[in-house]
Short mmCIF file of C-alpha atoms in Angstrom, two decimals:
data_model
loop_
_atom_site.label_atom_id
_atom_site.label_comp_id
_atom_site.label_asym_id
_atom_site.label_seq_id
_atom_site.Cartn_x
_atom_site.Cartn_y
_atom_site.Cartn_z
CA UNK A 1 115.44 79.33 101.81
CA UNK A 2 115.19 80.96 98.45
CA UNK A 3 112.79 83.34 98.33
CA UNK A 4 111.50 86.46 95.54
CA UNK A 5 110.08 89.39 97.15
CA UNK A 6 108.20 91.02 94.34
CA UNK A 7 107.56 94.61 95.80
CA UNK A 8 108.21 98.15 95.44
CA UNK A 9 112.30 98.68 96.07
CA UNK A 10 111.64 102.26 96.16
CA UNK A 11 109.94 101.38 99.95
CA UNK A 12 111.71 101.25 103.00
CA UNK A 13 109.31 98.68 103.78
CA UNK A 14 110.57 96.42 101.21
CA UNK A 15 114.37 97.08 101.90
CA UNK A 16 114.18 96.33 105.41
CA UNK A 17 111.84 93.02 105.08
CA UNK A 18 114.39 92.34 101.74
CA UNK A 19 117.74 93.28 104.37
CA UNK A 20 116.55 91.26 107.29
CA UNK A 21 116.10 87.84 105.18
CA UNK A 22 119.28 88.04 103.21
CA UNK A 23 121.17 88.70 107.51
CA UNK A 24 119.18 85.36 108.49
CA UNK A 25 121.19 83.73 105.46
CA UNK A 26 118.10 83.91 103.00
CA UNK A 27 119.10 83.97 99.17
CA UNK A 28 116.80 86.75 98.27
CA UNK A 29 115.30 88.41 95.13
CA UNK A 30 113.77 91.21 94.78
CA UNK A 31 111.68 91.43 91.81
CA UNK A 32 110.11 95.15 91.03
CA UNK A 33 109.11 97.47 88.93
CA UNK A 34 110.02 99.95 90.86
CA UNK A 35 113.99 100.24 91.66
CA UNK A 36 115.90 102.07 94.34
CA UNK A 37 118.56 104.91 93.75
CA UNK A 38 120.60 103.93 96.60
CA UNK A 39 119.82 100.21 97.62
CA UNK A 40 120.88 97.68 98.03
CA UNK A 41 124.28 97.50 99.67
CA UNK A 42 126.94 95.23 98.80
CA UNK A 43 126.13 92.52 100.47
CA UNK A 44 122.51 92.77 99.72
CA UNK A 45 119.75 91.00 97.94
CA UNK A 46 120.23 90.59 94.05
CA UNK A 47 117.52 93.06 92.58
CA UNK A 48 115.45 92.21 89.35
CA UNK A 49 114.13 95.32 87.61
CA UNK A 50 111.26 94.28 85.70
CA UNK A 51 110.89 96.56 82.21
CA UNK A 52 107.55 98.00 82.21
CA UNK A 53 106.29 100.44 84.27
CA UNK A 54 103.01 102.45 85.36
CA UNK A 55 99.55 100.14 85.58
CA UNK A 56 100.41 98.31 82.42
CA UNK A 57 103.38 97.33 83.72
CA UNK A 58 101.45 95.00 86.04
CA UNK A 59 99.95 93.01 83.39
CA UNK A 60 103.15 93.41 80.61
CA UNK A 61 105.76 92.32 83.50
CA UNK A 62 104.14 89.25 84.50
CA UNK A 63 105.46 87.02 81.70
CA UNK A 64 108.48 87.89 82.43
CA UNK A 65 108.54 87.17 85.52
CA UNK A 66 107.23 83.83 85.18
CA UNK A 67 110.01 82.68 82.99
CA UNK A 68 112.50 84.48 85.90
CA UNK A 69 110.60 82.17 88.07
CA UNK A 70 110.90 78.94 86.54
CA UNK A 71 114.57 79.79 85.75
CA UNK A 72 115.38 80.68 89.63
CA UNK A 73 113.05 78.23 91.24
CA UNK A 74 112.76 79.92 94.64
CA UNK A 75 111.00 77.91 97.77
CA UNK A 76 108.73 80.92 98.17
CA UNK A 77 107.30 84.30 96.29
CA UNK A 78 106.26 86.78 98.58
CA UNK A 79 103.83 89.41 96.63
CA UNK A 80 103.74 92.87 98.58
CA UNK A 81 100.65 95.07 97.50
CA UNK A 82 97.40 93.24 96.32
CA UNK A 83 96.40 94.83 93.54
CA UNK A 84 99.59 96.15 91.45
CA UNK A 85 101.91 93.34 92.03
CA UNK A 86 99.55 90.88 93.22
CA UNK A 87 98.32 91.12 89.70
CA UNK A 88 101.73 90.19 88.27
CA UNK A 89 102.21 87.39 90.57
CA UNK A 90 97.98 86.03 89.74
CA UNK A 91 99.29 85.82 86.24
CA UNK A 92 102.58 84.25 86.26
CA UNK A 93 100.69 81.28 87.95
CA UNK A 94 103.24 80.99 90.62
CA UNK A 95 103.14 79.03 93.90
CA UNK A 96 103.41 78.57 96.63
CA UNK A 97 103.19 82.30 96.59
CA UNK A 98 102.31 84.51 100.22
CA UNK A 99 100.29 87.71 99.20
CA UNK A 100 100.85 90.45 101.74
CA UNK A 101 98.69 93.24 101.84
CA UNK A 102 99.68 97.05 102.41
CA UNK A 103 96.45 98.76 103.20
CA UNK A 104 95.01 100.90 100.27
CA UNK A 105 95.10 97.92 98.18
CA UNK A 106 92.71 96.19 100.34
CA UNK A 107 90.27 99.12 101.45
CA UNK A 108 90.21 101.59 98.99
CA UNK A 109 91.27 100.06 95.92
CA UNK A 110 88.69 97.32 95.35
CA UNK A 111 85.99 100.65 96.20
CA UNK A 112 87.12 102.14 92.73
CA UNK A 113 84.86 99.93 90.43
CA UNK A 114 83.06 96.50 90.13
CA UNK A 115 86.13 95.80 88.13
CA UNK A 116 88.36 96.60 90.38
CA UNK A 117 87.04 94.15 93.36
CA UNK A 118 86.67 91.71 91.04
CA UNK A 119 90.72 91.87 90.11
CA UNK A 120 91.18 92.27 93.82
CA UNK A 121 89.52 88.99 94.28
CA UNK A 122 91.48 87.29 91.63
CA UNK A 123 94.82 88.29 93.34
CA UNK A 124 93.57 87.16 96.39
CA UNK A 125 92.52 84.21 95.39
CA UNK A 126 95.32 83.16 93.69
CA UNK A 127 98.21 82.97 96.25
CA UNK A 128 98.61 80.05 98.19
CA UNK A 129 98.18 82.08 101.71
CA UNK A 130 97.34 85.67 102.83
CA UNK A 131 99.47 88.42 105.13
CA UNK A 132 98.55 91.48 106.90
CA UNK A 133 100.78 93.88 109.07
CA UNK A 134 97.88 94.26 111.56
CA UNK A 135 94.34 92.22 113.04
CA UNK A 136 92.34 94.35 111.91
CA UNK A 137 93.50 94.62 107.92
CA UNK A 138 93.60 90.91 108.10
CA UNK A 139 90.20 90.66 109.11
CA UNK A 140 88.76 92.73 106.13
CA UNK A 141 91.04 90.90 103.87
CA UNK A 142 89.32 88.08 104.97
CA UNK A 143 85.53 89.52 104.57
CA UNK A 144 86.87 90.16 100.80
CA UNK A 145 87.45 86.01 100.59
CA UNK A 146 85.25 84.38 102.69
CA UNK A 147 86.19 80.96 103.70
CA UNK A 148 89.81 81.82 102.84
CA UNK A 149 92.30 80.92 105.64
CA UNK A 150 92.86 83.55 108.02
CA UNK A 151 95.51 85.52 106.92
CA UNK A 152 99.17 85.95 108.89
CA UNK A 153 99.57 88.74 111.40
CA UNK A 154 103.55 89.69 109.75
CA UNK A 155 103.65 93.66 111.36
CA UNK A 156 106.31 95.45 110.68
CA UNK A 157 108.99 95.26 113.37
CA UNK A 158 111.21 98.25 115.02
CA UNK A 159 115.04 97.73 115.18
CA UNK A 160 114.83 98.54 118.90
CA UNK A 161 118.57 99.39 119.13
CA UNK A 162 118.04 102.39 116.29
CA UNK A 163 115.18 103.41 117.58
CA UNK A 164 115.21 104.03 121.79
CA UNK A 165 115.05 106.49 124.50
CA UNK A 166 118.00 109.02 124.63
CA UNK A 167 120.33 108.13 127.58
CA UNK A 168 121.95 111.75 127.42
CA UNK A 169 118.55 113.97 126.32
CA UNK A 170 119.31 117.76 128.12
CA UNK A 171 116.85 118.63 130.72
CA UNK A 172 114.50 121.40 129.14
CA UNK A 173 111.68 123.59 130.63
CA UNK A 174 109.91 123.31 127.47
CA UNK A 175 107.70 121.03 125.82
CA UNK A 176 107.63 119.04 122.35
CA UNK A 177 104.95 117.87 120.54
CA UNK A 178 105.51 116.24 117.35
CA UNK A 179 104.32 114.08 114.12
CA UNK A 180 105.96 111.68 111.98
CA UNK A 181 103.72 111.91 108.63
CA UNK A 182 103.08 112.46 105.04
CA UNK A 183 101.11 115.67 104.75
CA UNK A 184 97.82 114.56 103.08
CA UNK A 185 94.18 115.64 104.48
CA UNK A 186 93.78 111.91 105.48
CA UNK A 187 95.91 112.32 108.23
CA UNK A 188 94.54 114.84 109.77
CA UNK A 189 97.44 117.30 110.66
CA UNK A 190 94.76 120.03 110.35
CA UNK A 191 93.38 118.60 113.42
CA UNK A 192 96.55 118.31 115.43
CA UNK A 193 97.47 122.05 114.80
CA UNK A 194 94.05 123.39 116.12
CA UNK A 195 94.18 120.96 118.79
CA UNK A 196 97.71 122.77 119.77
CA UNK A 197 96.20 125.78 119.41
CA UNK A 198 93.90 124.43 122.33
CA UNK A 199 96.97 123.16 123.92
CA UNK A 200 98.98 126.69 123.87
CA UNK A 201 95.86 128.51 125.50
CA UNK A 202 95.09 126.17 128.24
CA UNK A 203 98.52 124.92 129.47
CA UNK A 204 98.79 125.82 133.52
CA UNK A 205 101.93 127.93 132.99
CA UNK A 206 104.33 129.58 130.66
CA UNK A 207 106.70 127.13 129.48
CA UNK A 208 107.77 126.77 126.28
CA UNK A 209 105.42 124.47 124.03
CA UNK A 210 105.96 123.89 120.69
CA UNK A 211 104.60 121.56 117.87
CA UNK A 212 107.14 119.71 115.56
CA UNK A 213 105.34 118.57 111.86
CA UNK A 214 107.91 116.10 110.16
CA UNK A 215 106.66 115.30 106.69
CA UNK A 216 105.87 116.92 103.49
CA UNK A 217 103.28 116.46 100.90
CA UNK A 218 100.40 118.72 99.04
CA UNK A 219 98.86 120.02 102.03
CA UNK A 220 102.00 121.85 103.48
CA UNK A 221 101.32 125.31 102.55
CA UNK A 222 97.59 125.33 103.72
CA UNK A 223 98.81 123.95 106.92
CA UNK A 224 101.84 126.64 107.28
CA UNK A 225 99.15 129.31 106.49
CA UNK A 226 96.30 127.47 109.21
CA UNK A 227 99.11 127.73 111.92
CA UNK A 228 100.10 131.36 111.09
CA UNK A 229 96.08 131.93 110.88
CA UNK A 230 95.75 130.70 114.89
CA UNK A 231 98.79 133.35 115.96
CA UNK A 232 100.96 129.76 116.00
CA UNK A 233 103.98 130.86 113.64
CA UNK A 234 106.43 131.14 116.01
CA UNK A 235 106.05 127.68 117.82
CA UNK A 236 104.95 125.41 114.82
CA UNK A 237 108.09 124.27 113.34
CA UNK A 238 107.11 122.62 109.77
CA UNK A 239 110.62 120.34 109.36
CA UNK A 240 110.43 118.82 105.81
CA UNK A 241 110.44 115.02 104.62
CA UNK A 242 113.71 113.77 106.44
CA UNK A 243 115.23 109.73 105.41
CA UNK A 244 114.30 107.19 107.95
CA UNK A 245 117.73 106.81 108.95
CA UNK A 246 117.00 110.24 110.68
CA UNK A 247 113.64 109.44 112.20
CA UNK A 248 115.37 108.08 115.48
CA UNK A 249 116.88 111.02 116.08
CA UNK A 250 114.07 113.27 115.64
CA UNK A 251 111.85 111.12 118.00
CA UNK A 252 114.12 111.40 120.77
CA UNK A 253 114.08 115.28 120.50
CA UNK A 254 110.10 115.22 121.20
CA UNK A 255 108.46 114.91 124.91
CA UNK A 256 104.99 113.33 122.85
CA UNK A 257 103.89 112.00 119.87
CA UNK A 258 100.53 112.38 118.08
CA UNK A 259 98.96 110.95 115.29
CA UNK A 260 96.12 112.76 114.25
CA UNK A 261 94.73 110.82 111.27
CA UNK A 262 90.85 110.61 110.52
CA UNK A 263 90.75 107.74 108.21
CA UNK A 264 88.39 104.84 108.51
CA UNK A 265 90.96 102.31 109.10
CA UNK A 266 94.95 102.09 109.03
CA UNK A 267 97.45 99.04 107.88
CA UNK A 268 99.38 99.51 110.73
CA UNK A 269 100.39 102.40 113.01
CA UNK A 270 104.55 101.71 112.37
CA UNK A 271 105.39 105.49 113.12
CA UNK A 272 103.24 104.75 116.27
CA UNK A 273 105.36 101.87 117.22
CA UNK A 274 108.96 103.77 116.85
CA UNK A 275 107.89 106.31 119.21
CA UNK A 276 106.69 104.34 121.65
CA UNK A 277 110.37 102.56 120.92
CA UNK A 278 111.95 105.44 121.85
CA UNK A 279 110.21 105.95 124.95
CA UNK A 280 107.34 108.64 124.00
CA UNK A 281 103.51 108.85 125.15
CA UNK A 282 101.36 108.76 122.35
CA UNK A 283 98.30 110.24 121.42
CA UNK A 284 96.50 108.73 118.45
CA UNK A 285 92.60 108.97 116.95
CA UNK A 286 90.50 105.83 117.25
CA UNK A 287 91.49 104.69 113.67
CA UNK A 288 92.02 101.15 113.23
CA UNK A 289 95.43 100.28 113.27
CA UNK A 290 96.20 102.61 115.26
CA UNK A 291 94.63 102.05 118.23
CA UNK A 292 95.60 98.31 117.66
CA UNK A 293 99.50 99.38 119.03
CA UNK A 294 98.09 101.64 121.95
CA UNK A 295 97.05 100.19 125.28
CA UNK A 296 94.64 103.34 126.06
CA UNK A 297 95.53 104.44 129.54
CA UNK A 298 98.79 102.57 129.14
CA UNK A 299 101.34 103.64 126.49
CA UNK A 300 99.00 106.37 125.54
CA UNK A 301 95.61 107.81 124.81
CA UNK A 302 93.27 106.85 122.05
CA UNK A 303 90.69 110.14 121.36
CA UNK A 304 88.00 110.10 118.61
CA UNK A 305 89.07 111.34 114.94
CA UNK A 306 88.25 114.84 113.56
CA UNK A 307 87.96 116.45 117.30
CA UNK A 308 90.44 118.77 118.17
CA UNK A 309 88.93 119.32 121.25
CA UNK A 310 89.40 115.52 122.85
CA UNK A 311 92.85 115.46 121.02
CA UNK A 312 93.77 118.73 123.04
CA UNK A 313 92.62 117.86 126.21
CA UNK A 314 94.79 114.39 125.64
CA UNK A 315 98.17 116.04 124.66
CA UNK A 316 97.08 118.87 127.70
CA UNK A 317 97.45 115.86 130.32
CA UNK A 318 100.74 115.29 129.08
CA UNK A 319 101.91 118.27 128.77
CA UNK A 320 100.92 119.03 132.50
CA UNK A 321 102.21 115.53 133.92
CA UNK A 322 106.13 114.74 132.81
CA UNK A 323 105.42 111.27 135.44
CA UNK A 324 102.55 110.55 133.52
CA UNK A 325 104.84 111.16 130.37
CA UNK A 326 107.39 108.93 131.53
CA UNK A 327 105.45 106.34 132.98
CA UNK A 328 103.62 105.96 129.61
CA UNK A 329 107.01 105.64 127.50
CA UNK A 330 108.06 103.54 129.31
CA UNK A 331 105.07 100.92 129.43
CA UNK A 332 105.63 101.73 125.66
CA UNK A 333 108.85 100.84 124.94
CA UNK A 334 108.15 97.43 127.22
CA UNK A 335 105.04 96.66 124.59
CA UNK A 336 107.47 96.90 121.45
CA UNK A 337 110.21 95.08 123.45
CA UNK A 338 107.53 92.09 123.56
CA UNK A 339 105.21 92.56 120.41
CA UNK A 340 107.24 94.59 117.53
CA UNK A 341 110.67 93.71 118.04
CA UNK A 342 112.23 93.41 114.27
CA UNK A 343 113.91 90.16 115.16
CA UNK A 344 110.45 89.25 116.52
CA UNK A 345 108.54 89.95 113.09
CA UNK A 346 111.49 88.20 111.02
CA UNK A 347 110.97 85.33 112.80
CA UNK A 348 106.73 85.28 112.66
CA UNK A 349 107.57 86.33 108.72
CA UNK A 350 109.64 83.36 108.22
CA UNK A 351 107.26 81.44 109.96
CA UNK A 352 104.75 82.70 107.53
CA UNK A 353 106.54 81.79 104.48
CA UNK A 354 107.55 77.69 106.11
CA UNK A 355 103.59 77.32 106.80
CA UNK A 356 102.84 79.05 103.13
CA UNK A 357 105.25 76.03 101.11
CA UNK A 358 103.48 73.35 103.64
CA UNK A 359 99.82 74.56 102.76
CA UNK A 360 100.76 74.09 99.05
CA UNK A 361 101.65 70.30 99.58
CA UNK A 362 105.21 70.43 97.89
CA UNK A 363 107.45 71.11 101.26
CA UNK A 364 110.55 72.88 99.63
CA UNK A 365 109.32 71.90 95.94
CA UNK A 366 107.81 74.77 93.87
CA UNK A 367 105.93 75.12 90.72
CA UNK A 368 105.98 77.18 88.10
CA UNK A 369 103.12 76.29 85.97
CA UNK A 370 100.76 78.40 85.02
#
């Protein structure tokens, strides 16, 4: 199959939907206006670095694009990102084209103005089929199109080999709690560092608790001075942004993972999913998206946003109960075994793109008018 992912190289997201088509013996292009450093490899997709840049570029690229398009002729264009590249793809007039949405371009972008849902619409409206990495995303993408076919569930998969439980982790007295996150308000690492607080006083003995944050972003230094505000500076490690080639490693140096944010809704809890890959209990607020990858009870615990209190006593049950611990990663590494596999997701994405070229009537045949 030929196929043009026109995305955001700069995302891991892209390179490892991008990586995984051209290993399935996919010819793959990936058409962007935003290009990689480091990527790809060798023996990976071709890239096409489109000239213009910022929100203009959106609208400036898109003839250029099209006339990529009609030269290259590819069975499928998959759009990632509704509103800045699904407005490129709207106006080359491509098809059959699969628009798959990331999250903010679906709930908060078409918020920003009358003129803004109305361009969401259009982008919508013009691809031949919809995507969304979780239920619940797909179902508001929906609401924005009504009698639109449902949209494809395509969430992004976990290479369980890279990411799974340590066979040689040391035995340790001590307990680690950690996040995997950006650090914006919206994610509410505010809330996990008074919950720990919570944690620290209550905890039936001495051992030695501590609180990993992995991330960085505009909120770091107000969160350094909240935990050294709560007497928490000497077991509150702040770690830095780290690549996701490191991730794996870092998730199999905590006992339980949290994610704290108090947003409305999520497009998919992926950092969720690799710890639960790798054999950690989770703790995450009742964000949707979240709590669409935890079986409450199960792999985890699902506690109400913006409550430090519930998300204490959560991570406290844990922390007092290393069965419990176990028990829980392992039921969790068994759901992404069986739901979030990355072979798993290639295959439903694939399966996305065969149905997309049959719902636009031309099997393998494409068009490139306008």
């Amino acid at each position: 199959m030929k196929i043009v992912l026109l995305a955001p190289a700069s995302s891991i997201h892209t390179q490892k939907w991008a990586d995984g088509l051209v290993e399935r013996g996919h010819e793959v292009v990936v058409a962007t206006q935003h290009p990689a450093t480091s990527w790809p490899g060798p023996d990976g997709p071709r890239v096409l670095v489109l000239p213009f840049r910022g929100q203009h570029g959106y609208f400036l690229n898109a003839p250029i694009l099209r006339r990529q398009l009609r030269a290259h002729r590819p069975d499928i264009l998959n759009v990632h990102y509704a509103s800045g590249y699904g407005t490129t793809a709207a106006l080359s007039g491509y098809t059959p084209s699969l628009l798959s949405v990331w999250g903010s371009d679906v709930f908060d972008f078409p918020r920003g103005s009358r003129l803004k849902a109305r361009l969401l619409r259009f982008n919508l409206n013009a691809a031949t089929r919809l995507a969304s990495t979780s239920n619940v995303m797909a179902r508001h993408t929906q609401s924005l199109l009504p009698g639109a076919a449902a949209p494809f569930v395509t969430p992004f998969g976990v290479e369980t080999g890279r990411f799974a439980p340590s066979q040689h982790k040391a035995p340790s007295q001590g307990v680690v709690i950690g996040m995997v996150k950006a650090l914006y308000p919206k994610y509410g690492v505010d809330v996990l560092i008074r919950a720990f607080a919570q944690v620290v006083e209550a905890a039936d003995d001495q051992r030695d608790i501590r609180l990993l944050v992995v991330g960085d972003g505009p909120e770091r230094a107000e969160l350094e001075a909240l935990a050294q505000q709560l007497g928490l500076s000497g077991v509150v490690e702040f770690r830095g942004a780290l690549p996701h080639r490191d991730v794996p490693e870092i998730l199999r140096s905590l006992d339980i993972f949290v994610a704290s944010s108090r947003l409305d809704s999520e497009s998919f809890g992926v950092a969720v999913v690799e710890a639960s890959a790798c054999g950690l209990p989770v703790v995450v607020t009742d964000v949707a998206g979240l709590s669409e990858v935890v079986e409450d009870g199960v792999t985890g615990y699902v506690v109400p946003r913006d409550d430090p209190g519930a998300l204490a006593l959560a991570v406290l049950s844990l922390v007092d109960d290393p069965r419990e611990r176990d028990r829980m990663g392992s039921a969790g590494r068994a759901t992404v075994e069986a739901r979030y596999d990355w072979q798993r997701c290639l295959d439903t994405m694939v399966d996305a793109y065969q149905s997309t070229i049959d719902a636009a009537g031309r099997g393998h045949r494409a068009s490139g008018e306008g």
